[in-house]
Short mmCIF file of C-alpha atoms in Angstrom, two decimals:
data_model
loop_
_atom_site.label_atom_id
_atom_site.label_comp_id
_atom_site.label_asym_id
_atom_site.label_seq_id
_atom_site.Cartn_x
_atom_site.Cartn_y
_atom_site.Cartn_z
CA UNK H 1270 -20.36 0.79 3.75
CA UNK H 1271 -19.57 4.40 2.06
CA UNK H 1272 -15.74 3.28 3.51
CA UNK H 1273 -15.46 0.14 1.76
CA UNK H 1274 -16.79 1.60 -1.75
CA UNK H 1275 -14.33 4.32 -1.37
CA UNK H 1276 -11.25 2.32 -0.54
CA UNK H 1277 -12.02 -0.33 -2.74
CA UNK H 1278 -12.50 2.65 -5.83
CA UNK H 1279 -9.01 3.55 -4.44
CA UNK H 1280 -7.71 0.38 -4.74
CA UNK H 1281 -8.80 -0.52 -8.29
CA UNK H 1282 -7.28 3.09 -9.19
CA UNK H 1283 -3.77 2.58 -7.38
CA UNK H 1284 -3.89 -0.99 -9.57
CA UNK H 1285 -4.86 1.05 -12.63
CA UNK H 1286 -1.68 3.14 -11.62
CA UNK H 1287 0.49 0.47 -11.15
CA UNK H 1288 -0.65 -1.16 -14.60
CA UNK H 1289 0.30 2.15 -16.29
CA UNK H 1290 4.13 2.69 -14.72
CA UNK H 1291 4.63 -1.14 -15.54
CA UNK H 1292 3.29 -0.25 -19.03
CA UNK H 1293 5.66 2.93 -18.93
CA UNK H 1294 8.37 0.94 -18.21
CA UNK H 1295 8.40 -2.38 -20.20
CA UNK H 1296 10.56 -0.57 -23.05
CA UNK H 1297 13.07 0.85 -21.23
CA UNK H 1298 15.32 -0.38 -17.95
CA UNK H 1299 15.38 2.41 -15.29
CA UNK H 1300 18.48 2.73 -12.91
CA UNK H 1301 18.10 0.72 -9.78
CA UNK H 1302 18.22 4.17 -7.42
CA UNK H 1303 14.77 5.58 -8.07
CA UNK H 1304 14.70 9.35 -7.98
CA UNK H 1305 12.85 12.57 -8.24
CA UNK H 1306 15.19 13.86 -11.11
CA UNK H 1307 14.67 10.47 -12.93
CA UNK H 1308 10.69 10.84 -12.38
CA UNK H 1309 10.68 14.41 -14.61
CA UNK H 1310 12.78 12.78 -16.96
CA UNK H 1311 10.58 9.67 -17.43
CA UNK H 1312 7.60 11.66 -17.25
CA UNK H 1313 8.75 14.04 -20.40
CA UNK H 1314 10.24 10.88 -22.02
CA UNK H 1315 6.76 8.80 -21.87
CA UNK H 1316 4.03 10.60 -21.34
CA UNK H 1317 2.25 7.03 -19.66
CA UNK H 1318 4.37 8.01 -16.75
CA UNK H 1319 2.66 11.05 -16.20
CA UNK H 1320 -0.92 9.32 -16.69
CA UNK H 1321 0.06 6.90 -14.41
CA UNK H 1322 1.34 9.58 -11.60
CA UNK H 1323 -1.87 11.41 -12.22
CA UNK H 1324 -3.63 8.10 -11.32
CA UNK H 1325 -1.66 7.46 -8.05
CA UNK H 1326 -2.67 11.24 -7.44
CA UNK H 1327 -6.16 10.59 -7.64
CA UNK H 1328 -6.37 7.15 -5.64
CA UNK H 1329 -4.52 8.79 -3.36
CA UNK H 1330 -7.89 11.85 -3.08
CA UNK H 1331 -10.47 8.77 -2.97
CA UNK H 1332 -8.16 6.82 0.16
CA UNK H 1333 -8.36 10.16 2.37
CA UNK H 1334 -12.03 10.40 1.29
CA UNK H 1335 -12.34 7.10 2.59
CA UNK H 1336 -10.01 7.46 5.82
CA UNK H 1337 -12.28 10.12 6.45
CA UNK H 1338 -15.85 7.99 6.45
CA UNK H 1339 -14.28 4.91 8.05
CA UNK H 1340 -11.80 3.49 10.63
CA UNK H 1341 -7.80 3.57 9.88
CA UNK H 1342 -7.86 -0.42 10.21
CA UNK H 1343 -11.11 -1.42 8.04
CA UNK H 1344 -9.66 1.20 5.24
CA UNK H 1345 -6.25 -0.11 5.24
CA UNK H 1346 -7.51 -3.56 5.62
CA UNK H 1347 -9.62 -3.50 2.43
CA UNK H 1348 -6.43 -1.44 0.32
CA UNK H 1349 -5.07 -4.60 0.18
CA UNK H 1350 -7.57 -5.62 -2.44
CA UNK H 1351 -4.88 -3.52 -4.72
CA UNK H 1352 -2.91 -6.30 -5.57
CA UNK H 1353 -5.45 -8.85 -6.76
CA UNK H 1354 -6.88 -5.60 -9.07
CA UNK H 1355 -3.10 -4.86 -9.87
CA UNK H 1356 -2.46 -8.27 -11.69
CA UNK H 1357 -6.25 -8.55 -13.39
CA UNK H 1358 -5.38 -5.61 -14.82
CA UNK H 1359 -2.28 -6.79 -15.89
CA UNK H 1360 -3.88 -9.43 -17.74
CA UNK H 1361 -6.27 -7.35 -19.54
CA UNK H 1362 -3.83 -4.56 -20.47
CA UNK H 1363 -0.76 -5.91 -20.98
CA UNK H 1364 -1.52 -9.77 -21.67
CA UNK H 1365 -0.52 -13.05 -20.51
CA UNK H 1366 -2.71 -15.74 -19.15
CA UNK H 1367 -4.36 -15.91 -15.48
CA UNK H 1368 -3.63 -19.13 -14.33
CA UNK H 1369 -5.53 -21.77 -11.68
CA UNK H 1370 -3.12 -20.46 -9.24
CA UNK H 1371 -3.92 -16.49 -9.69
CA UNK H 1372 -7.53 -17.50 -9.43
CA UNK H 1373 -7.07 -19.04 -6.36
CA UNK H 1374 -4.85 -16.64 -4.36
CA UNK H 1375 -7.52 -13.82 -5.23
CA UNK H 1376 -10.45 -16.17 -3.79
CA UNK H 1377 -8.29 -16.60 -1.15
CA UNK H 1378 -6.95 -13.01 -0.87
CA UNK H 1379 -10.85 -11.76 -0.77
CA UNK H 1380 -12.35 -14.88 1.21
CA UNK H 1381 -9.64 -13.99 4.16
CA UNK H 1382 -10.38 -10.06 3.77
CA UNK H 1383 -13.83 -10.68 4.59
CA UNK H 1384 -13.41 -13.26 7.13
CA UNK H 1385 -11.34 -10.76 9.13
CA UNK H 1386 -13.58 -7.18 8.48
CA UNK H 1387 -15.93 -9.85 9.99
CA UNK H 1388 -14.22 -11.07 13.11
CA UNK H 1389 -12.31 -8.03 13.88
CA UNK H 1390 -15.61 -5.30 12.80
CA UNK H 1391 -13.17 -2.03 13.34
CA UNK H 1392 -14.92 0.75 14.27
CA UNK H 1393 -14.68 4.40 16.06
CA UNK H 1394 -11.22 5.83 16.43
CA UNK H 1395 -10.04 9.72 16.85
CA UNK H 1396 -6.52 10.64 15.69
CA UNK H 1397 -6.34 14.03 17.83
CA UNK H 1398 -7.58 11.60 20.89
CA UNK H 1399 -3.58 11.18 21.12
CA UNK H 1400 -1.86 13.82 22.85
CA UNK H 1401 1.70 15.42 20.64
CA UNK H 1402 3.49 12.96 22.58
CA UNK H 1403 1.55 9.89 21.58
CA UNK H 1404 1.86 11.31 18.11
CA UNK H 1405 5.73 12.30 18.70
CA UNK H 1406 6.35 8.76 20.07
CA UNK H 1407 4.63 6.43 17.55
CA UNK H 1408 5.94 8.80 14.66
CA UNK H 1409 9.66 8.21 15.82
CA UNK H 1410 9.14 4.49 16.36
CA UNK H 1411 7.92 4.17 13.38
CA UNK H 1412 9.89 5.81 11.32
CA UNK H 1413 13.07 4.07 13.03
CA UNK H 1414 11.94 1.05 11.81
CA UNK H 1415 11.85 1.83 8.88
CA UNK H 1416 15.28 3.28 8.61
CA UNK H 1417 16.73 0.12 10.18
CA UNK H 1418 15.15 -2.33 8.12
CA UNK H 1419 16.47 -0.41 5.43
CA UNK H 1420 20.00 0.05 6.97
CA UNK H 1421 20.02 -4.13 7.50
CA UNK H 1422 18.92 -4.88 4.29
CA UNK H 1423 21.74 -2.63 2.36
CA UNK H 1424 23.96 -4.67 4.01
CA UNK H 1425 22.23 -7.90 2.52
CA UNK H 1426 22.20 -10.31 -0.23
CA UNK H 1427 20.29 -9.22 -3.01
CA UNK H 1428 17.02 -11.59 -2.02
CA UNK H 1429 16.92 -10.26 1.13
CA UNK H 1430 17.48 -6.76 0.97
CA UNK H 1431 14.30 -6.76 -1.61
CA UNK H 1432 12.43 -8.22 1.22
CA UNK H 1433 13.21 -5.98 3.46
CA UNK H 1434 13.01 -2.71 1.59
CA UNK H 1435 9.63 -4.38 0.63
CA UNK H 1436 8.37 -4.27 4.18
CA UNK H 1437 10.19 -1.13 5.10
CA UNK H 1438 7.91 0.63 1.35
CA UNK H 1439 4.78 -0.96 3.12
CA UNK H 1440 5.28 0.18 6.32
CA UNK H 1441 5.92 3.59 5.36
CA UNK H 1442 2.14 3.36 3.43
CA UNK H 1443 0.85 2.42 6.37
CA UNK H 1444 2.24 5.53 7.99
CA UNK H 1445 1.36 7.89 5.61
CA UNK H 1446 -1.97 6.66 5.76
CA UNK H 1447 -2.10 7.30 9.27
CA UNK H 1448 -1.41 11.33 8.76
CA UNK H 1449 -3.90 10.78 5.86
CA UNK H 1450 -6.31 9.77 8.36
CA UNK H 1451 -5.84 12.95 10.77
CA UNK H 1452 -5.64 15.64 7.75
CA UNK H 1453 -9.25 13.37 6.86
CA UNK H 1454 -10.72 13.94 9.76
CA UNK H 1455 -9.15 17.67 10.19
CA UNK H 1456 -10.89 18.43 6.46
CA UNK H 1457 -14.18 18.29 8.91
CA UNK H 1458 -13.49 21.49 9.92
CA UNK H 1459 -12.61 23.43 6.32
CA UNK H 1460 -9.90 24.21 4.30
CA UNK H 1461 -8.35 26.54 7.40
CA UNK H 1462 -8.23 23.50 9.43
CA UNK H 1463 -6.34 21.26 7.30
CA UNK H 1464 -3.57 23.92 6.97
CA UNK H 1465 -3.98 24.68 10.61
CA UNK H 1466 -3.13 20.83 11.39
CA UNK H 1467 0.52 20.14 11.51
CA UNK H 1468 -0.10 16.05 10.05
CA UNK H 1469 -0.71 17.74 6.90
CA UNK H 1470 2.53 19.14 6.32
CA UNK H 1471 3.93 15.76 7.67
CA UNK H 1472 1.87 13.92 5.19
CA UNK H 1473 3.16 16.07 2.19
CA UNK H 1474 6.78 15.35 2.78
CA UNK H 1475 6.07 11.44 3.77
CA UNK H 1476 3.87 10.98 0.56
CA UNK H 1477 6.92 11.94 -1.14
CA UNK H 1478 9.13 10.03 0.46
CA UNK H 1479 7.04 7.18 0.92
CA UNK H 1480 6.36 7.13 -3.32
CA UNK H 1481 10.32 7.33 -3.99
CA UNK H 1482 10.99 4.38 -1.23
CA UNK H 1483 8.24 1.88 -2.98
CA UNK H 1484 9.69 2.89 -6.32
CA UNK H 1485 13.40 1.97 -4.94
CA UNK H 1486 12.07 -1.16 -3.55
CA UNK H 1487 10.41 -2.26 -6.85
CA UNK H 1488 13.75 -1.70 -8.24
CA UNK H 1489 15.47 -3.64 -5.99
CA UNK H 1490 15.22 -7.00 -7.32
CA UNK H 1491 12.60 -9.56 -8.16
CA UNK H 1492 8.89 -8.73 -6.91
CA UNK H 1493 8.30 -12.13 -5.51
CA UNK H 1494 10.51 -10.77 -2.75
CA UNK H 1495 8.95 -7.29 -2.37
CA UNK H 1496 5.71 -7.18 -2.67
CA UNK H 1497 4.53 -9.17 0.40
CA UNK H 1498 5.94 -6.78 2.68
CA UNK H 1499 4.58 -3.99 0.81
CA UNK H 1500 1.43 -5.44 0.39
CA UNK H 1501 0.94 -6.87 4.19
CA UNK H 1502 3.31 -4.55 6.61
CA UNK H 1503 0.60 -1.38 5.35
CA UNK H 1504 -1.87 -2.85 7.56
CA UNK H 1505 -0.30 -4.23 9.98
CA UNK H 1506 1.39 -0.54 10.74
CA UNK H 1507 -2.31 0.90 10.33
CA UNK H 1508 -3.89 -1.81 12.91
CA UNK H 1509 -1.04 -0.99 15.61
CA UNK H 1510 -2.00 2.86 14.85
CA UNK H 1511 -5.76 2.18 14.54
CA UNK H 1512 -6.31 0.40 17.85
CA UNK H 1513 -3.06 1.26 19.81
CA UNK H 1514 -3.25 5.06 19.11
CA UNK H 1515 -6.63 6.34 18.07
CA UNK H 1516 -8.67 3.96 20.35
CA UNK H 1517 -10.68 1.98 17.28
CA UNK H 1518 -12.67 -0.72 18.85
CA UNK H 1519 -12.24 -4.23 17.56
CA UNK H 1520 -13.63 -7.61 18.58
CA UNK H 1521 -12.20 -9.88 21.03
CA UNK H 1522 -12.35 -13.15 22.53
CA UNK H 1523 -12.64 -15.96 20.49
CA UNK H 1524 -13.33 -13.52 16.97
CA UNK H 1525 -9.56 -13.29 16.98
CA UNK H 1526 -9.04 -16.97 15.80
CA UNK H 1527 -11.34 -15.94 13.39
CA UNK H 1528 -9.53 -12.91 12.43
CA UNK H 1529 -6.46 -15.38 12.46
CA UNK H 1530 -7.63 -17.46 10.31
CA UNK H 1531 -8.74 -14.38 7.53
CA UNK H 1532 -5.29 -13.24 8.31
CA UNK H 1533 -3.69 -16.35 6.96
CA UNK H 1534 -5.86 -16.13 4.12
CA UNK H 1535 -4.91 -13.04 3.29
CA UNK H 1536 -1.05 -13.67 4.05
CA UNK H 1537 -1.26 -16.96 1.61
CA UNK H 1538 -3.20 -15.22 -1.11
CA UNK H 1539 -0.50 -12.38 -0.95
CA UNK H 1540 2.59 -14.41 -1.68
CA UNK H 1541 1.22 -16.70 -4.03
CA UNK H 1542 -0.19 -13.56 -6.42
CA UNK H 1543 3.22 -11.81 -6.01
CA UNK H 1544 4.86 -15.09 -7.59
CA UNK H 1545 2.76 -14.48 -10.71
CA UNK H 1546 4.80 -13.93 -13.85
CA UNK H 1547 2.09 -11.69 -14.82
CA UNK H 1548 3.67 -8.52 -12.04
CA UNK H 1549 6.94 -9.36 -13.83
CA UNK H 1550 7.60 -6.57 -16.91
CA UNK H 1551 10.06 -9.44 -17.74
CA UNK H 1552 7.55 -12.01 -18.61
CA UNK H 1553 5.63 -9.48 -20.37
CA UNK H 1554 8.42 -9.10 -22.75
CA UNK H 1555 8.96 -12.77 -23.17
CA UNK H 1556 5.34 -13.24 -24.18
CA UNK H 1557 5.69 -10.96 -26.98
CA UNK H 1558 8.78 -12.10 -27.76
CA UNK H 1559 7.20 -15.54 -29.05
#
């Protein structure tokens, strides 16, 4: 329970984050390559950037906290719970209406959430219960498919290259939360340990590299074609981790169908929310506009 009050604190701060660099950014159009040079300069420029990287900062603190109480798969599971936060705070903060539809999709988004922490009831798991050359192996697999859905979609119309660097963002978050969850777990053992672990250092450079690759995929055209890979292909990487990896137990049997049917939930509720004008800083414009 401590798990699920963590990540979903995490959550509503990552939205809260999200609100802020959308905020940051509805004055001003930022080059479509997304880079660390560009960051400083739009974090002296508007100083909502830097409230807003502070934010991601600390939702980041709260989603180790919570790795660290909880299995990879329920934590990454109940993360997703980002987006629905993401666009009500939209609506408070930077205006528009919330629609039938947007109510809908977040029943649905949270109805299929629950339905599969139900059927699927994650638990147990040990990161260092994989040898280096579990961890070597999954690392490099991962991280090559990344780079080749990012490769395939550069050489894609504009539609589906945002797609794909969509799902290649998300399934680099689900990778960096799966060094989050070993430098978690390592924390067990004090500050020495954490150093001592060589996932931490791992983590530092694939938080940074994971932040600059969601920020290029934002970029990279509309969100209705991003954000369902970002949003879904984070726990999908952390459930192939989770159980494949560190040996979490899940249900089986017939609570699969069940979990199938939370999954579809959850897949539904996903796409229709990232169709809502509301994630566009385009429609936010428009409204004030009139």
């Amino acid at each position: 329970m401590l798990a699920i009050v963590l990540v979903l604190l995490a959550a509503a701060t990552n939205a809260a984050a999200l609100v802020l660099l959308r905020k940051a950014t509805e004055a001003e159009d930022t080059p479509p390559v997304f880079s660390l040079p560009l960051l400083w300069l739009l974090v002296r420029r508007r100083p909502v950037w830097g409230a807003g990287i502070a934010t991601i900062a600390a939702g980041f603190v709260l989603q180790i906290v919570a790795l660290g109480n909880g299995p990879l798969s329920l934590v990454q599971l109940v993360i997703l719970m980002e987006l629905p936060f993401t666009l009500i705070g939209a609506w408070l903060v930077l205006g528009g209406r919330l629609q039938t539809r947007e109510w809908s999709a977040i029943a649905a988004m949270t109805t299929g959430l629950v339905v599969v922490l139900f059927s699927l009831a994650p638990t147990g798991g040990d990161p260092f219960s994989a040898n280096l050359l579990t961890w070597l192996i999954g690392l490099a697999v991962t991280v090559a498919v990344v780079v080749t859905l990012l490769g395939v979609g550069q050489r894609r119309g504009s539609a589906a290259r945002t797609a794909l660097f969509g799902v290649a963002a998300g399934a680099a978050s689900g990778l960096i939360a799966v060094l989050a969850k070993a430098v978690a777990v390592a924390f067990e053992g004090g500050p020495i340990s954490v150093i001592a672990t060589w996932q931490t250092w791992v983590l530092i450079a694939a938080a940074i590299g994971g932040f600059l690759l969601l920020q290029n995929a934002l970029q990279a055209g509309r969100l209705v074609a991003s954000q369902p890979g970002i949003s879904l292909a984070n726990p999908v990487v952390a459930l192939v981790w989770g159980i494949g990896v560190f040996h979490e137990r899940i249900h089986t049997g017939w609570w699969l169908v069940g979990a199938g049917v939370g999954a579809a939930l959850l897949t539904g509720g996903a796409v229709l929310l990232s169709r809502s004008p509301l994630l566009d800083p385009r429609h936010q414009g428009s409204e004030r506009d009139r």
